[in-house]
Coordinates of C-alpha atoms in Angstrom, one line a residue:
Chain N
M488 CA 132.0 105.9 114.6
V489 CA 131.6 103.1 112.2
E490 CA 132.7 100.8 115.2
T491 CA 129.7 102.2 117.2
C492 CA 127.4 101.4 114.4
R493 CA 128.6 97.8 114.2
T494 CA 128.4 97.3 117.9
R495 CA 124.9 98.6 117.8
A496 CA 123.9 96.4 114.8
A497 CA 124.8 93.4 117.0
L498 CA 122.5 94.3 119.7
P499 CA 119.0 92.7 119.7
V500 CA 117.1 95.4 117.5
D501 CA 113.7 95.4 119.3
T502 CA 115.2 96.4 122.7
A503 CA 117.6 99.0 121.6
P504 CA 116.3 102.2 122.6
E505 CA 118.3 104.4 120.1
P506 CA 117.7 104.5 116.5
R507 CA 118.9 101.4 114.4
S508 CA 122.1 101.8 112.5
D509 CA 122.0 102.0 108.6
H510 CA 123.4 98.6 108.5
A511 CA 121.0 96.9 110.8
L512 CA 118.0 98.7 109.0
M513 CA 119.5 97.0 105.6
L514 CA 119.9 93.7 107.4
A515 CA 116.1 93.8 108.4
V516 CA 115.2 94.7 105.0
R517 CA 117.2 91.8 103.7
D518 CA 115.3 89.7 106.2
G519 CA 111.9 90.7 105.0
E520 CA 111.0 93.8 107.0
L521 CA 110.5 96.1 104.0
D522 CA 109.4 99.1 105.8
A523 CA 112.9 99.6 107.3
L524 CA 114.0 100.7 103.8
G525 CA 111.6 103.8 104.5
E526 CA 113.9 105.0 107.3
L527 CA 116.9 104.4 104.9
F528 CA 115.2 106.3 102.4
E529 CA 114.7 109.3 104.8
R530 CA 118.1 109.4 106.1
H531 CA 119.8 109.2 102.6
H532 CA 117.8 110.2 99.7
G533 CA 118.8 114.0 100.3
P534 CA 122.8 113.3 100.0
L535 CA 122.2 110.7 97.3
F536 CA 120.0 113.2 95.3
G537 CA 122.7 116.0 95.8
F538 CA 125.5 113.6 94.6
L539 CA 123.4 112.5 91.6
L540 CA 122.5 116.0 90.8
K541 CA 126.1 117.4 90.7
H542 CA 127.1 114.2 88.8
T543 CA 124.5 114.5 86.0
G544 CA 123.7 118.2 86.2
Q545 CA 120.1 117.3 85.6
R546 CA 117.3 117.5 88.2
T547 CA 114.9 115.1 86.7
A548 CA 117.7 112.7 85.7
A549 CA 119.0 112.7 89.3
E550 CA 115.4 111.9 90.8
D551 CA 114.9 109.2 88.4
I552 CA 118.4 107.5 89.2
A553 CA 117.7 108.1 92.9
Q554 CA 114.4 106.3 92.6
T555 CA 116.3 103.6 90.5
V556 CA 118.9 103.1 93.3
F557 CA 116.2 102.4 96.0
Q558 CA 114.5 100.0 93.7
R559 CA 117.5 98.1 93.1
M560 CA 118.1 98.2 96.9
L561 CA 114.7 96.2 97.1
K562 CA 115.4 93.9 94.3
Y563 CA 118.8 92.9 95.4
R564 CA 118.3 93.1 99.0
H565 CA 119.2 89.3 99.4
T566 CA 122.8 90.2 98.0
Y567 CA 123.5 92.9 101.1
R568 CA 126.4 91.3 103.1
D569 CA 126.5 90.9 106.8
E570 CA 130.0 92.7 106.9
G571 CA 129.0 95.5 104.5
R572 CA 128.5 99.2 105.1
F573 CA 125.2 100.6 103.7
A574 CA 126.5 103.8 102.6
A575 CA 129.2 102.2 100.5
W576 CA 126.7 99.8 99.0
M577 CA 124.3 102.6 98.1
Y578 CA 127.0 104.5 96.3
H579 CA 128.2 101.5 94.5
L580 CA 124.5 101.0 93.2
A581 CA 124.3 104.7 92.5
R582 CA 127.4 104.6 90.5
R583 CA 125.9 101.7 88.4
C584 CA 122.5 103.5 87.9
A585 CA 124.3 106.6 86.9
A586 CA 126.6 104.8 84.3
D587 CA 123.3 103.2 82.8
H588 CA 121.8 106.8 82.5
F589 CA 124.9 108.2 80.8
R590 CA 124.8 105.0 78.3
K591 CA 121.4 105.9 77.6
A592 CA 122.0 109.7 77.2
N593 CA 124.9 109.1 74.9
A594 CA 122.6 107.1 72.4
A595 CA 120.4 110.1 72.3
P596 CA 120.9 112.8 69.9
H597 CA 124.0 115.0 70.8
A598 CA 122.5 118.4 70.6
T599 CA 119.9 117.6 73.4
D600 CA 122.6 117.1 76.1
P601 CA 123.0 120.3 78.1
A602 CA 126.6 119.2 79.3
D603 CA 127.8 119.2 75.7
L604 CA 126.4 122.7 74.9
Q605 CA 128.3 123.9 78.0
D606 CA 131.5 122.3 76.7
H607 CA 131.3 123.9 73.1
A608 CA 130.9 127.3 75.1
D609 CA 134.3 127.0 76.6
D610 CA 136.0 127.2 73.4
A611 CA 133.9 130.1 72.1
P612 CA 132.5 132.2 75.0
D613 CA 129.4 133.9 73.9
A614 CA 126.3 135.7 75.6
G615 CA 125.0 132.2 76.9
A616 CA 128.2 131.1 78.3
R617 CA 128.8 134.5 80.2
A618 CA 125.2 134.2 81.6
A619 CA 125.9 130.6 82.8
V620 CA 129.0 132.0 84.7
R621 CA 127.4 134.9 86.5
D622 CA 127.8 133.5 90.1
D623 CA 130.3 131.2 91.8
H624 CA 127.8 128.6 92.0
A625 CA 127.0 128.6 88.4
L626 CA 130.7 128.7 87.8
L627 CA 131.4 125.7 89.8
H628 CA 128.7 123.7 88.3
T629 CA 130.0 124.6 84.7
A630 CA 133.4 123.4 85.9
L631 CA 132.1 120.3 87.2
A632 CA 130.0 119.6 84.1
R633 CA 133.5 120.1 82.0
L634 CA 135.4 117.5 84.0
D635 CA 135.9 114.1 82.6
R636 CA 133.0 111.9 83.9
D637 CA 135.2 109.4 86.1
D638 CA 137.0 112.6 87.5
R639 CA 133.6 114.1 88.6
E640 CA 132.4 110.8 90.2
V641 CA 135.7 110.3 92.0
L642 CA 135.9 114.0 93.3
L643 CA 132.2 113.9 94.4
L644 CA 132.4 110.6 96.2
A645 CA 135.7 111.8 98.1
R646 CA 134.4 115.3 99.0
F647 CA 130.8 115.0 99.7
Q648 CA 130.0 111.5 101.0
E649 CA 132.3 111.2 104.1
L650 CA 133.5 107.6 103.0
S651 CA 136.8 106.3 103.6
F652 CA 139.2 105.8 100.7
A653 CA 139.1 102.1 101.3
E654 CA 135.2 102.4 100.7
I655 CA 135.6 104.7 97.7
S656 CA 138.2 102.1 96.3
G657 CA 135.5 99.4 96.8
I658 CA 133.0 101.5 95.0
L659 CA 135.2 102.3 92.0
E660 CA 136.4 98.6 92.1
C661 CA 140.2 99.9 92.1
S662 CA 143.0 99.7 94.8
V663 CA 143.1 102.4 97.4
G664 CA 146.2 103.9 96.0
A665 CA 144.5 104.1 92.6
A666 CA 141.4 105.7 94.1
K667 CA 143.6 108.4 95.8
V668 CA 145.5 109.2 92.6
R669 CA 142.2 109.5 90.6
A670 CA 140.7 111.9 93.3
H671 CA 143.9 114.0 93.4
R672 CA 144.0 114.3 89.6
A673 CA 140.3 115.2 89.6
L674 CA 140.8 118.0 92.1
H675 CA 143.7 119.3 90.1
A676 CA 141.6 119.3 87.0
L677 CA 138.5 121.0 88.7
R678 CA 141.0 123.7 89.9
T679 CA 142.2 124.4 86.4
V680 CA 138.8 124.6 84.8
Y681 CA 137.5 126.6 87.7
F682 CA 140.1 129.1 87.5
K683 CA 140.0 129.4 83.7
L684 CA 136.3 130.4 84.0
Q685 CA 136.9 132.9 86.8
H686 CA 139.5 134.4 84.6
T687 CA 137.0 134.4 81.7
R688 CA 134.2 136.0 83.8
S689 CA 136.7 138.9 85.0
A690 CA 138.2 139.6 81.7
Chain E
M1432 CA 161.6 118.0 98.2
N1433 CA 160.9 119.6 94.9
C1434 CA 157.9 121.4 93.9
P1435 CA 156.1 118.7 91.7
T1436 CA 156.6 116.1 94.3
A1437 CA 155.3 118.5 97.2
R1438 CA 152.2 119.3 94.8
A1439 CA 151.1 115.9 94.4
L1440 CA 150.6 115.6 98.0
F1441 CA 148.5 118.9 98.3
P1442 CA 145.3 117.2 97.9
D1443 CA 146.1 114.8 100.7
L1444 CA 147.2 117.8 103.0
L1445 CA 143.7 119.2 102.2
D1446 CA 141.8 116.1 103.1
A1447 CA 140.4 116.0 106.6
R1448 CA 141.1 112.2 106.6
T1449 CA 144.9 112.6 106.3
P1450 CA 146.4 112.6 109.9
A1451 CA 147.7 115.9 111.2
G1452 CA 151.3 115.0 111.4
A1453 CA 151.7 113.2 107.9
H1454 CA 153.7 114.6 105.0
A1455 CA 155.8 116.8 107.2
D1456 CA 158.4 117.4 104.3
A1457 CA 155.7 118.5 102.1
R1458 CA 154.4 121.0 104.8
A1459 CA 158.0 122.1 105.2
H1460 CA 158.5 122.7 101.5
L1461 CA 155.2 124.6 101.4
A1462 CA 156.1 127.0 104.2
S1463 CA 159.3 128.1 102.1
C1464 CA 158.0 128.2 98.6
P1465 CA 155.9 131.1 97.3
E1466 CA 154.9 129.4 94.1
C1467 CA 153.7 126.2 95.9
Q1468 CA 151.8 128.4 98.4
R1469 CA 149.8 130.1 95.5
E1470 CA 149.0 126.6 94.2
F1471 CA 147.9 125.3 97.5
S1472 CA 145.7 128.4 97.9
A1473 CA 144.1 127.8 94.6
L1474 CA 143.3 124.2 95.4
S1475 CA 142.0 125.1 99.0
Q1476 CA 139.7 127.8 97.3
T1477 CA 138.4 125.4 94.8
L1478 CA 137.6 122.8 97.5
A1479 CA 135.9 125.6 99.6
A1480 CA 133.7 126.5 96.6
L1481 CA 132.9 122.8 96.1
D1482 CA 131.8 122.5 99.8
A1483 CA 129.9 125.7 99.6
L1484 CA 127.6 124.4 96.5
P1485 CA 124.2 124.2 97.8
T1486 CA 122.3 120.9 97.4
P1487 CA 118.6 121.6 96.4
A1488 CA 116.0 119.1 97.9
P1489 CA 114.3 116.9 95.4
T1490 CA 110.8 117.4 94.4
P1491 CA 108.0 115.4 96.6
R1492 CA 107.6 113.0 93.5
L1493 CA 110.8 111.3 94.6
R1494 CA 109.2 110.3 98.1
T1495 CA 105.8 109.7 96.6
N1496 CA 107.2 107.2 94.0
F1497 CA 109.5 105.7 96.5
Y1498 CA 106.7 104.7 99.0
A1499 CA 104.4 103.7 96.3
M1500 CA 107.0 101.3 94.9
L1501 CA 107.7 100.0 98.5
E1502 CA 104.0 99.3 98.9
E1503 CA 103.8 97.6 95.6
E1504 CA 106.8 95.5 96.5
K1505 CA 105.4 94.7 99.8
H1506 CA 102.1 93.3 98.1
S1507 CA 103.5 91.7 95.2
A1508 CA 104.3 88.0 95.1
A1509 CA 107.9 89.1 94.5
S1510 CA 108.1 90.2 98.0
V1511 CA 107.9 86.6 99.1
R1512 CA 111.6 85.7 100.5
S1513 CA 113.4 83.8 97.8
P1514 CA 114.2 80.3 99.0
A1515 CA 117.4 79.5 100.7
P1516 CA 120.0 78.0 98.2
P1517 CA 119.9 74.1 98.2
L1518 CA 122.3 72.2 100.2
P1519 CA 125.0 70.4 98.2
G1520 CA 123.7 67.1 98.9
T1521 CA 120.1 68.1 97.9
R1522 CA 121.3 69.5 94.6
T1523 CA 122.8 66.0 93.7
A1524 CA 119.6 64.4 94.5
A1525 CA 117.6 67.0 92.7
R1526 CA 119.8 66.1 89.5
F1527 CA 118.5 62.3 89.6
A1528 CA 114.9 63.4 90.6
W1529 CA 113.8 62.3 87.2
L1530 CA 114.7 58.7 87.8
L1531 CA 114.1 58.8 91.7
S1532 CA 110.5 60.1 91.5
P1533 CA 109.0 57.3 89.2
L1534 CA 111.0 54.7 91.3
A1535 CA 109.6 56.0 94.6
A1536 CA 105.9 56.0 92.9
C1537 CA 106.6 52.4 92.1
A1538 CA 107.9 51.5 95.5
L1539 CA 104.8 53.0 97.1
V1540 CA 102.3 51.3 94.9
A1541 CA 104.1 48.0 95.9
L1542 CA 104.1 48.7 99.4
G1543 CA 100.4 49.7 99.3
F1544 CA 99.7 46.4 97.6
L1545 CA 101.5 44.2 100.1
A1546 CA 99.8 46.0 102.8
G1547 CA 96.5 45.6 101.3
A1548 CA 97.0 41.9 100.6
R1549 CA 97.9 41.2 104.3
T1550 CA 95.2 43.3 106.0
A1551 CA 92.2 42.3 103.8
P1552 CA 91.9 38.7 104.9
T1553 CA 91.9 39.7 108.4
A1554 CA 89.2 42.3 108.3
S1555 CA 86.9 42.2 111.4
P1556 CA 84.3 44.7 112.8
A1557 CA 87.0 46.5 115.0
G1558 CA 88.8 47.0 111.6
E1559 CA 85.6 48.4 110.0
D1560 CA 85.2 50.7 113.0
A1561 CA 88.7 52.0 112.3
T1562 CA 87.9 52.5 108.7
A1563 CA 84.8 54.4 109.6
R1564 CA 86.6 56.6 111.8
K1565 CA 89.2 57.5 109.2
F1566 CA 86.5 58.1 106.7
A1567 CA 84.8 60.6 109.2
Q1568 CA 88.2 62.1 109.7
L1569 CA 88.8 62.7 106.1
E1570 CA 85.4 64.1 105.6
K1571 CA 86.1 66.7 108.2
Q1572 CA 89.4 67.4 106.7
L1573 CA 87.8 68.1 103.3
G1574 CA 85.3 70.3 104.9
D1575 CA 87.9 72.4 106.5
M1576 CA 89.8 72.6 103.1
K1577 CA 86.5 73.9 101.7
K1578 CA 86.0 76.6 104.3
L1579 CA 89.7 77.6 103.7
M1580 CA 89.2 77.9 100.1
A1581 CA 85.9 80.2 100.6
I1582 CA 87.9 82.5 102.8
S1583 CA 90.6 82.7 100.3
I1584 CA 88.2 83.6 97.6
I1585 CA 86.4 86.2 99.9
Q1586 CA 89.9 87.9 100.5
Q1587 CA 90.7 87.8 96.7
Q1588 CA 87.4 89.4 95.9
Q1589 CA 88.3 92.1 98.5
A1590 CA 91.7 93.0 97.3
S1591 CA 90.7 93.2 93.5
P1592 CA 88.8 96.3 94.1
T1593 CA 91.9 98.1 95.5
N1594 CA 93.4 97.6 92.0
E1595 CA 90.3 99.1 90.5
R1596 CA 90.3 102.0 92.9
L1597 CA 94.0 102.8 92.1
Q1598 CA 93.3 102.6 88.4
E1599 CA 90.5 105.2 88.9
V1600 CA 92.9 107.5 90.8
L1601 CA 95.5 107.1 87.9
V1602 CA 93.1 107.9 85.4
A1603 CA 91.9 111.0 87.4
A1604 CA 95.5 112.0 87.7
R1605 CA 96.0 112.1 84.0
T1606 CA 92.8 114.3 83.4
E1607 CA 93.8 117.5 82.1
N1608 CA 91.6 120.5 83.5
A1609 CA 90.5 118.4 86.3
S1610 CA 86.9 119.3 87.1
E1611 CA 85.5 119.8 90.6
K1612 CA 84.1 116.3 90.6
V1613 CA 87.5 114.9 89.7
L1614 CA 89.2 116.7 92.7
N1615 CA 86.4 115.8 95.1
D1616 CA 86.9 112.0 94.1
L1617 CA 90.7 112.4 94.6
L1618 CA 90.1 114.0 98.1
A1619 CA 87.5 111.3 98.9
A1620 CA 90.2 108.8 97.9
L1621 CA 92.7 110.4 100.1
A1622 CA 90.3 110.6 103.0
F1623 CA 88.4 107.5 103.0
D1624 CA 90.3 104.8 100.9
P1625 CA 91.5 101.9 103.2
S1626 CA 94.7 101.4 100.9
A1627 CA 97.6 103.6 101.8
N1628 CA 98.9 103.1 98.3
V1629 CA 95.7 104.5 96.9
R1630 CA 95.8 107.4 99.2
L1631 CA 99.6 108.2 98.3
R1632 CA 98.4 108.2 94.5
A1633 CA 95.5 110.5 95.2
L1634 CA 97.8 112.9 96.9
E1635 CA 100.4 112.8 94.2
A1636 CA 97.5 113.5 91.7
L1637 CA 96.4 116.5 93.7
Y1638 CA 100.0 118.2 93.7
P1639 CA 99.2 120.2 90.1
H1640 CA 95.9 121.5 92.0
A1641 CA 97.7 122.9 95.1
D1642 CA 96.6 126.2 94.1
H1643 CA 93.0 125.4 94.8
Q1644 CA 92.0 126.5 98.2
A1645 CA 89.5 123.7 98.4
V1646 CA 92.3 121.2 97.8
R1647 CA 94.4 122.5 100.4
A1648 CA 91.6 122.7 102.9
G1649 CA 90.5 119.1 102.1
I1650 CA 94.0 117.9 102.7
L1651 CA 94.3 119.9 105.9
A1652 CA 91.0 118.3 107.1
T1653 CA 92.2 114.8 106.5
L1654 CA 95.4 115.1 107.9
P1655 CA 94.6 114.7 111.8
R1656 CA 92.7 111.6 110.8
E1657 CA 95.3 109.9 108.8
Q1658 CA 96.9 106.9 110.5
N1659 CA 99.6 105.9 108.1
P1660 CA 103.1 107.9 108.9
L1661 CA 103.9 107.6 105.4
V1662 CA 100.7 109.4 103.9
Q1663 CA 101.1 111.7 107.0
L1664 CA 104.8 112.8 105.7
E1665 CA 103.4 113.3 102.2
M1666 CA 100.6 115.5 103.4
I1667 CA 102.9 117.7 105.5
D1668 CA 105.1 118.0 102.3
F1669 CA 102.1 118.9 100.3
V1670 CA 101.1 121.7 102.5
A1671 CA 104.7 123.0 103.0
S1672 CA 105.4 123.1 99.4
A1673 CA 102.0 124.8 98.8
H1674 CA 103.0 127.3 101.6
D1675 CA 99.6 127.1 103.1
R1676 CA 99.9 129.4 106.2
A1677 CA 96.5 128.0 107.4
A1678 CA 98.3 124.6 108.2
A1679 CA 100.4 126.2 110.7
P1680 CA 98.0 125.3 113.9
A1681 CA 97.6 121.7 112.6
L1682 CA 101.3 121.3 112.1
E1683 CA 101.9 122.8 115.5
K1684 CA 99.6 120.1 117.1
I1685 CA 101.5 117.2 115.1
A1686 CA 104.9 118.5 116.1
Q1687 CA 103.8 118.5 119.8
N1688 CA 101.8 115.3 119.7
A1689 CA 104.0 112.3 121.0
A1690 CA 101.4 110.0 119.4
F1691 CA 102.7 110.7 116.0
D1692 CA 105.9 109.0 114.6
R1693 CA 109.0 111.0 115.3
S1694 CA 109.7 111.5 111.8
V1695 CA 106.4 112.9 111.1
R1696 CA 106.9 115.3 114.0
D1697 CA 110.2 116.3 112.5
A1698 CA 108.7 116.7 109.1
A1699 CA 105.9 119.0 110.8
R1700 CA 108.6 121.1 112.5
R1701 CA 110.5 121.4 109.3
A1702 CA 107.1 122.3 107.5
L1703 CA 106.6 125.1 110.0
A1704 CA 110.0 126.6 109.3
Q1705 CA 109.4 126.7 105.9
L1706 CA 105.9 128.4 106.3

């Protein structure tokens, strides 16, 4: 698949009858054809938003970060490399933007962070916590929110984004082995929290 | 293989990227260990739940803001391509520019003086003709430059009202309890403004008023005339999110008309499904 995309990118873009690959579009953006970013937005903003929503747990924040990611693509388009893969670059930017968001959120007063409120509910289940876990999706959202931020990030990248571990390791700026270990540890952590919440609900 | 070693490999076994034949010893252990089977099943259930988690679509605000940002970038001076990095040789030359520039200027003055001193005594009618021709040429060049400047000034004058119109739309967007006049102004901007950026902003400003029948009808009337695919996409999103059933015939036409951009036709089809 990747190979097909790369071959396509090497063809003369104007004469290719099929849609241009992500990589070819981003190269065009880099070379001044800014409208090509519109096509990339249409292709990727949905999954990117989904990743950010699950990572932050906040709809508005996820939209703001997604917007910033595309803004940075424009700003740093000259740094896009010929041998790169677009999705890996996009999630690399998304990771940085999300980190900026969390830094700012940490500087804000603690009680306004909904994720923190959910964390407190874990130790002392009350009516609010029970309401939050009333269906499986809410249960899993709660479980994700309770994961360590790095664990959540690697798990979502590994599971939702169909990236290779080589690309994930590039995004996380670590070795392939380390990325795998982190993804495995994150899955075990999610399993523990998820089953604990299920147990609380059925109790 | 013992249980902890096998369990460490379970995430790998559950990963579609792992080759089918990998970790045969862990698979063999799993087949014979009920405890590990329970753990494997728990991990598998967790992943299934994770995969089943629905991903809601972002609000139309994300698309509107993105295209507004793209338009802005295209029109801003920053979108001019940044110059290529200088070659190593030119960088060295640039370092001595403070010294080279005055030297070059002095050399030019000296050359001019020498050339003048040599040519002045040999001035002839033929030389005067050449000077007159050069003078006429220079005058023509000056005239051309004046024309270019005039064109540039006219272009700037035409460009500045776009910003003013954008400001007007933004002010209208911030107006609480928008009157009928404000809504009409926004619809007029959407229908007639030559700038796609202004039209997109106008559409964004109309979102809170999607419950007005007149607003929906106005957008529906404008949709077939709109030429810009980005604005067309936004309008389709608008009527879809407003669940305006009256939009169905117009959307049908777009979905079947090959003259529209493919992404626009796809969006029309999606919107029809939503309606």
